[in-house]
Amino acid sequence: IQEPQLQGQDTGMQCEDDRTGIGVETLKRAFLDNLFYVQGKFPALATKHDYYMALAYTVRDRLLQRWVNTAAIYTQQGSRTVAYLSAEFLMGPHLGNNLINLGIYNQVQQAMTELKLDLKELLAKEEEPGLGNGGLGRLAACYLDSLASLEIPTLGYGIRYEFGIFDQLIRNGWQVEKTDKWLRYGNPWEIARPEWAVSVKFGGRTEAHKNAQGRYRVRWIPHKVVLGIPYDTPILGYKVNTANTLRLWKAEAPESFDFEAFNRGNYYGAVDQKVTSENLTKVLYPNDETYEGKQLRLEQQYFFVSCALQDMLRIMLRQKLPLEQFHEKFAVQLNDTHPAIAVAELMRLLLDEHDMDWEPAWEITQKTFGYTNHTLLPEALEKWSLKLFSSLLPRHLEIIYEINWRFLEQVRHKFGTDEGRIGRLSLIDENDGKFVRMAHLACVGSHKINGVAALHSELLQKTTLLDFYEFFPEKFTNITNGVTPRRWIVLSNPKLTNLITSCIGDNWIKHLEDVQRIETYAEDPGFQQEWQQIKRENKVNVAEILLDRTGVKVDPDSLFDIQVKRIHQYKRQHLNILHAITLYNQIKQNPNLDITPRTLIFAGKAAPGYYIAKLIIKLINSVAEVVNKDPDIGDRLKVVFLPDYNVKNSQPIYPAADLSEQISTAGKEASGTGNMKFAMNGALTIGTLDGTNIEIRNAVGAENFFLFGLTTEDVGALRLTGYRPREYYKENPQLKQAIDQIASGYFSHGDRSLFKPLVDLLLDKDPFMLMADYQPYIDCQQQVSQTYRDRDRWLQMSILNTARMGKFSSDRAIREYCQQIWKVQPVPVQLAAEKTGDG
Ligand code: H53
């Protein structure tokens, strides 16, 4: 491939290419050119959005050079490739990240300034692709960044939802959902590839036939066929030439019109099929960690999985690789059970469409897949009713029965006829109606199964997947989650990035373990001073955002105590609000109380059908309303709920936190990844022994972490001995007062019914044990307040947190996946200009 030369500077002698050059003058010229030729505008008429688009296209041009070269090298070398299958990719805005990874942030900033534009304002114009709910989708995005940065050939496969996660408005304290029309103004980062469209079948029936050798084969006669159109987005690594591909599938009708219906004069009937087919990829299901046995959801899962596997087979055929080598060409990772149907689909493709026999097909399938489990919550474990399954995927059900039959034979062989065990291991749940258990299909069809934190992996093996662990222990492993320092430090916190880099150079951005080297400065007064100054500026920034979006004025010198994540009972935002009420009552009882001033910041979306989660949002806003306007309280306590938490809105939050709230009931949060983003940016954590909190605490040192609460064992033991939440309430006057106020309408203008469901739940059942953890939490918060008053100690703790977070880079996690599961090596990409040495 011949591409223009990449040059870093205008020499005055040579002119850089407009599509690849990265000198300031070239960038300005290219930007104005794109404004004219892509947006069809000249500066006097251009809107901020036009400028954003012109800049996005300018950056995209620079990506394309790397993207095309990367594809050429992978094709030439037939490289072993990771295929990451995920129903969600929560990418966040692309522009800023691409500027960082291209290493041209400063040049572009200067170019924009010289054109009298503000880069920050243009960055803010990008509509983020919110194609995920929370942790799982964002993890997939961090992993794509690391895979590209580590030069690992990768395809991310998912769904191009027309509407991503809803936008959240707060009206009268309640969450209101608004459709996320992210594609409204066009998406400059994607390229449609209709030439690689595939057909996906649904419904119908199967029949037997004989192949050329006279062997029985099965044919699937579907009821309907949908087209999958791939849309590709380049994913550039940090300061490398590798640009991998995120390939998202959109559903379309095979023919836009049913011509027969059209000719009969039935125009609306004629477009019907088009409308129903396109519904498939219309909208992301907004539930995090609960499945809703909805047909459309199963259709989405099967649709993108089938598109992905057919695409991989097409790539193999094009590279003239025999299908027997499928598992050598592709390492396919199942991100949770959402894509688990891939096990049956690969079998179907190999057996029915490529005429393979069962044994080799099964061996290939098992060697191909790895399965990551992300949760122990029973409500998240997907199972599909046999009725739905057989009507939608009749052939897959036959294949699953066959897999199950053979698997259970092996179980009998190993353990004898232990019917209890067989029932627990079966791919079919026959306890209460009949269901296909997707986690079981994923376990049987994969060669590796991993949890996402040490505790989580241990609990998987001891509880949820115990029977599978006993049957094939060698399949199980742990890979602790990580997050990318490019987005979560460099892009989000440029001031801290500069400070760190000025002390130790910039190697830490690629090797986060190196950030440890700032430890020598932890007690240096000059360094501490700068550290504090940066935190303060980041807090001022968030204070402005809060004022702008909520009208609440907060004091940047108060302790910023932040909990941002999906709203879920197990994450216990309501425990945090009980602390807020407690502080409020303490000040009311003693108006001169000298307490550490705090600002409590909350943000997060609730699933639209999750009533209690929505009520928790209402409670937070109701408490905020009372606290914030009480003159007795003043600046000593503020409570704010920042609406519409998403990747873009979260980026300024982590750098502004003093305290990170990670307070889930022990054993419930598989990993958590927000905890990592906070600690990397110098926030201290108050947390339980749950998920990766445990590993963060081990890394930063117990003395630099505020620990409280029941352990997983305590939770289990307490439940066994009979948990009586009301006893804690009766015996603790502060707790009683707080609960009574909620119940009595103190925060709801006298309305006693509003929060009754929440209060009753806490006093009678309290499934997440807030009552038991309340006092230890309050005591620990007291310790936080005291420590915050010792400025030098706090700063030292803050610096040590950042310094010791190296392990939590997604680069480390991806290296482990590559070594333990995928067995895949880096494939460096050189640009032709570099190869010939003349660029
Ligand atoms: O996955 C994160 C974890 C987090 C866990 C989350 C998750 C989802 O967001 C959705 C479904 C699911 O099963 C798990 O709750 O603890 O950090 C990434 O592993």
Tab-separated table of N, CA and C in Angstrom, residues 166-178 286-287 566-569 573-574 604-622 641 754-755 757-758:
chain	number	residue	atom	x	y	z
A	166	PHE	N	-30.574	5.433	27.365
A	166	PHE	CA	-31.395	6.659	27.413
A	166	PHE	C	-30.655	7.819	28.091
A	167	ASP	N	-31.038	9.028	27.706
A	167	ASP	CA	-30.567	10.210	28.432
A	167	ASP	C	-31.437	10.373	29.670
A	168	GLN	N	-30.823	10.750	30.765
A	168	GLN	CA	-31.564	10.897	32.015
A	168	GLN	C	-31.820	12.367	32.312
A	169	LEU	N	-33.088	12.679	32.543
A	169	LEU	CA	-33.439	14.006	33.046
A	169	LEU	C	-33.928	13.809	34.473
A	170	ILE	N	-33.800	14.847	35.281
A	170	ILE	CA	-34.394	14.790	36.611
A	170	ILE	C	-35.508	15.829	36.656
A	171	ARG	N	-36.726	15.337	36.886
A	171	ARG	CA	-37.897	16.213	36.978
A	171	ARG	C	-38.537	16.021	38.334
A	172	ASN	N	-38.602	17.080	39.109
A	172	ASN	CA	-39.185	16.996	40.444
A	172	ASN	C	-38.538	15.868	41.262
A	173	GLY	N	-37.248	15.689	41.045
A	173	GLY	CA	-36.509	14.683	41.814
A	173	GLY	C	-36.563	13.278	41.247
A	174	TRP	N	-37.408	13.059	40.257
A	174	TRP	CA	-37.537	11.721	39.661
A	174	TRP	C	-36.732	11.608	38.379
A	175	GLN	N	-36.298	10.398	38.096
A	175	GLN	CA	-35.656	10.145	36.806
A	175	GLN	C	-36.701	10.109	35.694
A	176	VAL	N	-36.388	10.805	34.610
A	176	VAL	CA	-37.215	10.713	33.402
A	176	VAL	C	-36.289	10.287	32.272
A	177	GLU	N	-36.739	9.329	31.462
A	177	GLU	CA	-35.883	8.819	30.387
A	177	GLU	C	-36.210	9.497	29.060
A	178	LYS	N	-35.172	9.817	28.327
A	178	LYS	CA	-35.334	10.431	27.013
A	178	LYS	C	-34.515	9.620	25.998
A	286	PRO	N	-32.052	-1.323	28.523
A	286	PRO	CA	-31.384	-0.482	29.534
A	286	PRO	C	-31.215	-1.128	30.890
A	287	ASN	N	-31.178	-2.463	30.937
A	287	ASN	CA	-30.991	-3.119	32.236
A	287	ASN	C	-29.552	-3.521	32.417
A	566	ARG	N	-24.197	2.934	38.249
A	566	ARG	CA	-25.608	2.599	38.126
A	566	ARG	C	-26.257	2.563	39.505
A	567	ILE	N	-27.555	2.915	39.540
A	567	ILE	CA	-28.263	2.852	40.813
A	567	ILE	C	-28.777	1.423	40.977
A	568	HIS	N	-28.355	0.789	42.060
A	568	HIS	CA	-28.753	-0.589	42.307
A	568	HIS	C	-28.762	-0.803	43.810
A	569	GLN	N	-29.681	-1.605	44.282
A	569	GLN	CA	-29.738	-1.808	45.746
A	569	GLN	C	-28.435	-2.345	46.285
A	573	GLN	N	-26.464	3.026	47.317
A	573	GLN	CA	-26.510	4.480	47.368
A	573	GLN	C	-27.333	4.949	48.574
A	574	HIS	N	-28.303	4.131	48.985
A	574	HIS	CA	-29.150	4.540	50.120
A	574	HIS	C	-28.413	4.466	51.460
A	604	GLY	N	-25.921	8.631	38.394
A	604	GLY	CA	-26.131	7.267	37.904
A	604	GLY	C	-27.544	7.086	37.383
A	605	LYS	N	-27.692	6.152	36.466
A	605	LYS	CA	-29.009	5.866	35.899
A	605	LYS	C	-29.606	4.639	36.565
A	606	ALA	N	-30.934	4.631	36.648
A	606	ALA	CA	-31.658	3.461	37.137
A	606	ALA	C	-32.328	2.809	35.938
A	607	ALA	N	-32.396	1.494	35.919
A	607	ALA	CA	-33.146	0.828	34.838
A	607	ALA	C	-34.587	1.328	34.905
A	608	PRO	N	-35.180	1.651	33.745
A	608	PRO	CA	-36.515	2.265	33.747
A	608	PRO	C	-37.580	1.446	34.482
A	609	GLY	N	-37.402	0.123	34.531
A	609	GLY	CA	-38.412	-0.693	35.196
A	609	GLY	C	-38.046	-1.062	36.630
A	610	TYR	N	-36.991	-0.485	37.155
A	610	TYR	CA	-36.485	-0.870	38.488
A	610	TYR	C	-36.992	0.157	39.496
A	611	TYR	N	-38.149	-0.157	40.083
A	611	TYR	CA	-38.871	0.825	40.868
A	611	TYR	C	-38.076	1.323	42.077
A	612	ILE	N	-37.490	0.396	42.817
A	612	ILE	CA	-36.791	0.806	44.046
A	612	ILE	C	-35.585	1.683	43.710
A	613	ALA	N	-34.907	1.383	42.606
A	613	ALA	CA	-33.747	2.199	42.213
A	613	ALA	C	-34.198	3.623	41.884
A	614	LYS	N	-35.347	3.729	41.221
A	614	LYS	CA	-35.852	5.063	40.905
A	614	LYS	C	-36.265	5.808	42.174
A	615	LEU	N	-36.768	5.061	43.129
A	615	LEU	CA	-37.160	5.675	44.399
A	615	LEU	C	-35.915	6.150	45.163
A	616	ILE	N	-34.813	5.443	45.004
A	616	ILE	CA	-33.566	5.877	45.651
A	616	ILE	C	-33.114	7.221	45.055
A	617	ILE	N	-33.255	7.371	43.748
A	617	ILE	CA	-32.912	8.667	43.130
A	617	ILE	C	-33.792	9.773	43.706
A	618	LYS	N	-35.075	9.463	43.818
A	618	LYS	CA	-36.003	10.453	44.378
A	618	LYS	C	-35.603	10.796	45.816
A	619	LEU	N	-35.182	9.794	46.570
A	619	LEU	CA	-34.774	10.033	47.960
A	619	LEU	C	-33.537	10.933	48.016
A	620	ILE	N	-32.567	10.649	47.183
A	620	ILE	CA	-31.350	11.473	47.174
A	620	ILE	C	-31.731	12.932	46.899
A	621	ASN	N	-32.564	13.135	45.888
A	621	ASN	CA	-32.951	14.505	45.533
A	621	ASN	C	-33.809	15.161	46.614
A	622	SER	N	-34.601	14.344	47.302
A	622	SER	CA	-35.441	14.902	48.364
A	622	SER	C	-34.590	15.326	49.559
A	641	PHE	N	-27.245	15.669	43.127
A	641	PHE	CA	-27.386	14.569	42.160
A	641	PHE	C	-27.156	15.158	40.774
A	754	LEU	N	-44.685	8.129	50.276
A	754	LEU	CA	-43.717	8.137	49.180
A	754	LEU	C	-42.600	7.100	49.356
A	755	PHE	N	-41.930	7.173	50.492
A	755	PHE	CA	-40.758	6.299	50.676
A	755	PHE	C	-41.072	5.027	51.464
A	757	PRO	N	-42.290	2.112	50.624
A	757	PRO	CA	-41.766	0.838	50.101
A	757	PRO	C	-40.289	0.630	50.443
A	758	LEU	N	-39.540	1.702	50.423
A	758	LEU	CA	-38.106	1.614	50.708
A	758	LEU	C	-37.880	1.357	52.202
